[in-house]
Tab-separated table of C-alpha atoms in Angstrom:
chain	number	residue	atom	x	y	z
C	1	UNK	CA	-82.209	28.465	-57.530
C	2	UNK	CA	-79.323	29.631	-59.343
C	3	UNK	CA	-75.787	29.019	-58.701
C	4	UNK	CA	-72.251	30.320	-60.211
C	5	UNK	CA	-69.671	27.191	-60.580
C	6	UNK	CA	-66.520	26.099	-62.612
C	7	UNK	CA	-64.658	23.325	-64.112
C	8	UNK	CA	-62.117	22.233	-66.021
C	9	UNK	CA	-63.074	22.113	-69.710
C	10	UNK	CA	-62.226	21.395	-73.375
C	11	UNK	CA	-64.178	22.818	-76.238
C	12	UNK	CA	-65.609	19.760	-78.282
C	13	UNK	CA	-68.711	20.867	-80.601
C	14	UNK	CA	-69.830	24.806	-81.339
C	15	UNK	CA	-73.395	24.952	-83.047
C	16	UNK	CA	-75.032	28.306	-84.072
C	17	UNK	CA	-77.874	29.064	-81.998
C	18	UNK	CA	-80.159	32.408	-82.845
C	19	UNK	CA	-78.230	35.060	-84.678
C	20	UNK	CA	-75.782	35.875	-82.426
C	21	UNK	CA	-75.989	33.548	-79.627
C	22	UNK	CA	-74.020	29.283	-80.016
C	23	UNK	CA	-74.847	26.341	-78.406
C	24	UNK	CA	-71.351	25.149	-76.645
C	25	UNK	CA	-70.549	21.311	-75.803
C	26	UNK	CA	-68.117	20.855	-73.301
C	27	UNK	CA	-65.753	18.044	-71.926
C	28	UNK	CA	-65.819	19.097	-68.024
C	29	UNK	CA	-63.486	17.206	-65.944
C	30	UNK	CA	-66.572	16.402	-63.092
C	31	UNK	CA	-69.531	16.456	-64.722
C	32	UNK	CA	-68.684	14.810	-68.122
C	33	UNK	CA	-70.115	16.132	-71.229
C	34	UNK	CA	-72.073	19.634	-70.738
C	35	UNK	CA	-74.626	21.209	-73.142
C	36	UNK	CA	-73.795	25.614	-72.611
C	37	UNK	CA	-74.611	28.707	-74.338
C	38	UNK	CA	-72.361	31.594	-75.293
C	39	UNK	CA	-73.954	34.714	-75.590
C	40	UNK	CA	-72.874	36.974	-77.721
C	41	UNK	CA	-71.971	38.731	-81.835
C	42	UNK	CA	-68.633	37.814	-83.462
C	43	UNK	CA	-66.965	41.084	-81.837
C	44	UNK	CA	-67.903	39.379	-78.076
C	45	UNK	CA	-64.318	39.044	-76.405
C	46	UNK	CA	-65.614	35.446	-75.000
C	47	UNK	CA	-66.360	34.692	-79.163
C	48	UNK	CA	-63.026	34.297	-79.645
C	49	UNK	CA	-61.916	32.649	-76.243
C	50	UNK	CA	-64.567	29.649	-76.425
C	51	UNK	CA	-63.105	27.823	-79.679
C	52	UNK	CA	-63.449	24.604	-80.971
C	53	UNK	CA	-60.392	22.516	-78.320
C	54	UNK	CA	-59.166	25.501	-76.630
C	55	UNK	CA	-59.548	23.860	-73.139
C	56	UNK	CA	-59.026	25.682	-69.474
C	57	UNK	CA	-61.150	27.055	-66.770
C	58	UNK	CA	-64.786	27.407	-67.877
C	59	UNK	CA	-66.805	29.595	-65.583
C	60	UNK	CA	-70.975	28.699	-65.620
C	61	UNK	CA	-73.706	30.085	-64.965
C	62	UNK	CA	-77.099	27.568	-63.739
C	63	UNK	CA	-80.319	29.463	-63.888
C	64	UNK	CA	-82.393	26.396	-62.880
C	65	UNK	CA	-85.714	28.145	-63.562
C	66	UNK	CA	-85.253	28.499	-67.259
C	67	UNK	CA	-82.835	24.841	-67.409
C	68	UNK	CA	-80.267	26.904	-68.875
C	69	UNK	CA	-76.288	26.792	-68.531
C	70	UNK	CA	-74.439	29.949	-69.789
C	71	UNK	CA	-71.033	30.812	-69.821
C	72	UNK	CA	-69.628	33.250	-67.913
C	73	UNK	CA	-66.225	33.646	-68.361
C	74	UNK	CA	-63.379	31.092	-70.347
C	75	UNK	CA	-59.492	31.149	-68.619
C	76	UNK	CA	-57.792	29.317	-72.008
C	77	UNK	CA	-54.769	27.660	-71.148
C	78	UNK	CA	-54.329	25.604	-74.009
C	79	UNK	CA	-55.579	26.757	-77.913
C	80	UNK	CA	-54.140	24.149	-80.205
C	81	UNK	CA	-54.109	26.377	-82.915
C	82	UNK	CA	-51.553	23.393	-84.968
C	83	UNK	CA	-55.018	21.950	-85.719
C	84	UNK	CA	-56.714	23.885	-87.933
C	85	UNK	CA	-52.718	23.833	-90.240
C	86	UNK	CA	-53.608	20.165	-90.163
C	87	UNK	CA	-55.977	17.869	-91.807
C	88	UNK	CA	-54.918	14.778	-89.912
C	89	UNK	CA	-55.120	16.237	-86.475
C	90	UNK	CA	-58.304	18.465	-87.110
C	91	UNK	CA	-59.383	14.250	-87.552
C	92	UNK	CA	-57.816	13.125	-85.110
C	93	UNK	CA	-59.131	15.889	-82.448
C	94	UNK	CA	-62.837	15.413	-83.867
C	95	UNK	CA	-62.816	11.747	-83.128
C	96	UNK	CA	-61.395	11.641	-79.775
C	97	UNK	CA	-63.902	14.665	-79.062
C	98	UNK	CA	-67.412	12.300	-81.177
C	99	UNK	CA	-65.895	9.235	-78.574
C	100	UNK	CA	-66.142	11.452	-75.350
C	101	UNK	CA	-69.315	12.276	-76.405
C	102	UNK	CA	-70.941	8.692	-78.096
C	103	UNK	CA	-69.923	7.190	-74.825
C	104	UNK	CA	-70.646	9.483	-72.367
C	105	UNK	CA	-67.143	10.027	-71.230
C	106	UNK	CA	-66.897	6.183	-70.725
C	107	UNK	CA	-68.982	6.366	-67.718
C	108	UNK	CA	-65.638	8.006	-65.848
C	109	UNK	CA	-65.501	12.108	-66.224
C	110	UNK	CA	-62.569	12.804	-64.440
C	111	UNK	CA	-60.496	9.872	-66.210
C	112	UNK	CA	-62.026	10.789	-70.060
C	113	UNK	CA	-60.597	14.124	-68.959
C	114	UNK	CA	-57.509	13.154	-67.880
C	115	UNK	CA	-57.294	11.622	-70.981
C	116	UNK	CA	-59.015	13.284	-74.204
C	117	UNK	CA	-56.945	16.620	-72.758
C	118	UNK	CA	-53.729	15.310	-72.589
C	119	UNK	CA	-54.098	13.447	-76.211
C	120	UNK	CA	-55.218	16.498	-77.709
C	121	UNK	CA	-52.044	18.688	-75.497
C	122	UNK	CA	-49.988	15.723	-77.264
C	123	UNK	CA	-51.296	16.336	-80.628
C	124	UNK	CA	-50.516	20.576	-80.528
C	125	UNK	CA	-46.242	19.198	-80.316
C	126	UNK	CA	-46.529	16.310	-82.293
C	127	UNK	CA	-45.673	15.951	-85.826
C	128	UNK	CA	-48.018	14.283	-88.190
C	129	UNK	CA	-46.296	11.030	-88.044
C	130	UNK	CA	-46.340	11.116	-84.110
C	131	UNK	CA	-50.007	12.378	-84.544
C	132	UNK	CA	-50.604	8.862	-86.378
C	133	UNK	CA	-49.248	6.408	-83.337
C	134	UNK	CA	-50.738	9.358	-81.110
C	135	UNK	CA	-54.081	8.242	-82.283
C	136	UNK	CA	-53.413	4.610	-82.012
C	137	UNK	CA	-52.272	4.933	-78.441
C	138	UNK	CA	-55.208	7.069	-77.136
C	139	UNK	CA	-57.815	5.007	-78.867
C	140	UNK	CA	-56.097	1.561	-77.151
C	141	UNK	CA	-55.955	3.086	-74.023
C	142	UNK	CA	-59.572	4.641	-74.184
C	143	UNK	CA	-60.455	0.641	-74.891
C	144	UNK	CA	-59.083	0.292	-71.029
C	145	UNK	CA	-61.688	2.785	-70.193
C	146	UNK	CA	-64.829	1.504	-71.579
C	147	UNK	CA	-63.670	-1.875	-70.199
C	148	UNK	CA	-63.287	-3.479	-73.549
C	149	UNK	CA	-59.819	-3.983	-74.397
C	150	UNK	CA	-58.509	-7.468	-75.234
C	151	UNK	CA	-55.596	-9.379	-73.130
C	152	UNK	CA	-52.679	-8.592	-75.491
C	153	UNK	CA	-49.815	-10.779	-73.576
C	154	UNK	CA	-51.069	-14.723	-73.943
C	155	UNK	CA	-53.685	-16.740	-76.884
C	156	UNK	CA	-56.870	-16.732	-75.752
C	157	UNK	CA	-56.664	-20.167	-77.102
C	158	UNK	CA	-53.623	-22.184	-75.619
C	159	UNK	CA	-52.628	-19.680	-72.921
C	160	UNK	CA	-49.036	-19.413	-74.742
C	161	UNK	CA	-47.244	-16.191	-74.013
C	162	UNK	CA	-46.579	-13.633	-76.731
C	163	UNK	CA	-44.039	-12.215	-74.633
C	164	UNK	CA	-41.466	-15.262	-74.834
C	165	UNK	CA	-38.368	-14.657	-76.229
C	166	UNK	CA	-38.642	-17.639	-78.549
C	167	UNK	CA	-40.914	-16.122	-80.877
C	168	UNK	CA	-39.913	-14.176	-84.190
C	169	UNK	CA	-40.774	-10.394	-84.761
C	170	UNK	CA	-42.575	-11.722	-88.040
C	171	UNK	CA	-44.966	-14.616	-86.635
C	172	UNK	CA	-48.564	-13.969	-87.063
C	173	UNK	CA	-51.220	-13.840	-84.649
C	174	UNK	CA	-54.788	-13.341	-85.173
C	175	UNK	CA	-57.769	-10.951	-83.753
C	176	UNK	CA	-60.805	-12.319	-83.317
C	177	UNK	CA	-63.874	-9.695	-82.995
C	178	UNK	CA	-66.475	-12.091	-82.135
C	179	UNK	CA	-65.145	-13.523	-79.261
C	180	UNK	CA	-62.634	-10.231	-78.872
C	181	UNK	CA	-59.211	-12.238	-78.383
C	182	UNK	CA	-56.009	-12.584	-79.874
C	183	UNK	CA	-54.692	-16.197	-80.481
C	184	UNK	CA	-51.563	-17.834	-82.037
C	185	UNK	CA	-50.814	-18.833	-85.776
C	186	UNK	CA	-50.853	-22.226	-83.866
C	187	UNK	CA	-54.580	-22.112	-82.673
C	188	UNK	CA	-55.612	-20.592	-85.988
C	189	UNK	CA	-54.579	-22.961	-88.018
C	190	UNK	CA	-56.634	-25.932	-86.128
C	191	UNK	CA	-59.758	-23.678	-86.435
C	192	UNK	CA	-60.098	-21.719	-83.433
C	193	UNK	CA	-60.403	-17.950	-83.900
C	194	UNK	CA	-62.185	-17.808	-87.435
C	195	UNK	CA	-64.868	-15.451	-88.278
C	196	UNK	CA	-65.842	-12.814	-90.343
C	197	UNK	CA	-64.333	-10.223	-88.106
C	198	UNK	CA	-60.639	-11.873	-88.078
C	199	UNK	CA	-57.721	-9.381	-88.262
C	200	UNK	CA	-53.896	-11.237	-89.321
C	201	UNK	CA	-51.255	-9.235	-87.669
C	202	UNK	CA	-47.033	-9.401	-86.811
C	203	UNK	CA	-46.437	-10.355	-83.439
C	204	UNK	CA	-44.206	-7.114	-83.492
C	205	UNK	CA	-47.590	-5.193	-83.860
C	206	UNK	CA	-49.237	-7.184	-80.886
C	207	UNK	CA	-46.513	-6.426	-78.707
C	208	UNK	CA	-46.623	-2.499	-79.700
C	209	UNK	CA	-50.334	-2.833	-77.899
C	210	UNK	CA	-49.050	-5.178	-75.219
C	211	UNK	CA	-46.220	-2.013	-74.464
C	212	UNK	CA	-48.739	0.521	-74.764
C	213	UNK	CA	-50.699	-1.092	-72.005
C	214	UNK	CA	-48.401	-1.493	-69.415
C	215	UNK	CA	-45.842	1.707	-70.178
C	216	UNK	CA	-46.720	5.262	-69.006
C	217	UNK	CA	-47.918	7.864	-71.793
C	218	UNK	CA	-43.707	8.705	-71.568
C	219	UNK	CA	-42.479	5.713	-72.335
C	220	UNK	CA	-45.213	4.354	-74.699
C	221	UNK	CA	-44.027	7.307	-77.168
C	222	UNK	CA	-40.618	6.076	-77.425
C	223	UNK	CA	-41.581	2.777	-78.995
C	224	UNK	CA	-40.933	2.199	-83.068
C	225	UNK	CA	-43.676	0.573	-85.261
C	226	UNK	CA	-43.203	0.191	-88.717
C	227	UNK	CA	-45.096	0.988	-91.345
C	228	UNK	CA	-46.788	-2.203	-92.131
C	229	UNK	CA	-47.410	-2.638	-88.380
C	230	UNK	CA	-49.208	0.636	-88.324
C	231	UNK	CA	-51.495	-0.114	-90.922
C	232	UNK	CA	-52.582	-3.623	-89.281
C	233	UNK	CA	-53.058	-1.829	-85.703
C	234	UNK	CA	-55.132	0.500	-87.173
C	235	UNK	CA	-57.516	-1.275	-88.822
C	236	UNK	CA	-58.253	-3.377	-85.648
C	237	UNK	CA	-58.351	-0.708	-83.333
C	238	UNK	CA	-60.651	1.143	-85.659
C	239	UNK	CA	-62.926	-1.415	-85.408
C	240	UNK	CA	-62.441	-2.301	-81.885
C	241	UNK	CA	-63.785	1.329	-80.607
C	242	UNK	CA	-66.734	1.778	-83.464
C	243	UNK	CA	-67.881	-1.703	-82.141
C	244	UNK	CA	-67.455	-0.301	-78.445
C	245	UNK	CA	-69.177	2.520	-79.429
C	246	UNK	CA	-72.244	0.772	-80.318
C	247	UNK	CA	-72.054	2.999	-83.910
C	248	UNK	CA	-70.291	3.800	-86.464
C	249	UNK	CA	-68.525	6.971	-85.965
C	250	UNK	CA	-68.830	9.701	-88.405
C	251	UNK	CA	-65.406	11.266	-87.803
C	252	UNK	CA	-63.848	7.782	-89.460
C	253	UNK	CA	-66.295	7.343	-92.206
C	254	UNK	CA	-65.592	11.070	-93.475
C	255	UNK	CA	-62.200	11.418	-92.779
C	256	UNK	CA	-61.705	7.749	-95.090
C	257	UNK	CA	-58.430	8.694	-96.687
C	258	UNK	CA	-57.135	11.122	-94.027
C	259	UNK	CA	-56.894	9.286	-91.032
């Protein structure tokens, strides 16, 4: 049986397949990731319509006989053509895009969707500074989705709140990716916490990840980090979703340096 459907999709991996002929992957917003082929030379109008994250209405074809998905017809709405005049959010795109896929859209299609499309909508506007917490932001919140993300507003240890207004900016609190908790300087310092996967950070970072959680997309991009803050949060959230992912992921070990 064959059958004509669509969905909405982004364009996340193009391999050649044949001479003329490529082997699409697709982030579809109800089936999760989808394996297609585009027929067709370099002069083929649907060539140049399925690109690498151009993202729309993808129109399929299921010939069921031959287990074969081809593409029809592509209605682009969005072509984030900023991408390919940046290094950093070519990255950026390619590892949101190597997490859909690693995970399997997180188990949830229509959230990863939701999601991966609106980051990479985000990205097209943003400048490469707002690309950086861009990246941050999605990757936290893509923690939520796999289920993974650490409690961000008390210690793990003594049940003190981070949030109190009592505590200084500069205090330090620690990550620990064993047990995958943050605790206070406090609890640190009489042993709990320590292991060879401990990150130090400001309580001014913590509380970027604690706003992040609880603010809408809106909101969360009107909150200030620092520089120093930035370069803590990253290197725990970096390792946070390669340990989620059960891999390392190539898109961070090549793009060392970029992102």
């Amino acid at each position: 049986m064959n059958r004509s459907y669509y969905d909405s999709a982004l364009v996340i991996n193009l391999k050649p397949s044949g001479e003329n002929n490529t082997t699409v992957t697709l982030l579809t917003k109800t089936k999760g990731i989808i394996f297609a082929t585009l027929y067709g030379g370099p002069k083929s109008r649907l060539r140049s319509l399925v690109t690498l994250w151009n993202s729309g209405i993808i129109y399929l074809y299921e010939a069921q006989e031959k287990k074969q998905t081809k593409i029809s017809d592509f209605d682009v709405k969005n072509y984030h053509t900023s991408f390919s005049q940046s290094l950093y959010k070519s990255y950026a795109a390619n590892l949101a895009c190597e997490l859909c896929i690693k995970t399997r859209c997180a188990g949830s299609f229509e959230e990863c969707w939701k999601l991966t499309s609106g980051f990479l909508d985000g990205l097209e506007i943003a400048t490469e500074e707002q690309a950086q917490t861009g990246l941050l932001r999605f990757l936290w919140r893509f923690l939520e989705l796999l289920g993974v993300q650490p409690a961000t507003h008390v210690c793990a240890g003594c049940g003190k709140s981070f949030l109190s207004a009592g505590l200084t900016l500069q205090e330090k609190t620690y990550y620990n990716g064993i047990e995958n908790k943050f605790i206070c300087g406090e609890c640190f310092s009489g042993g709990l916490g320590r292991s060879e996967h401990t990150f130090t950070l400001k309580l001014s970072a913590l509380r970027y990840l604690a706003g992040i959680t609880v603010l809408s997309p809106k909101e969360a991009r009107q909150l200030l980090i620092d520089r120093q803050d930035y370069v803590q949060l990253k290197d725990i959230v970096f390792f946070l979703i390669e340990n989620a992912a059960g891999s390392r992921l190539n898109t961070i070990e090549t793009g060392a340096g970029i992102l």
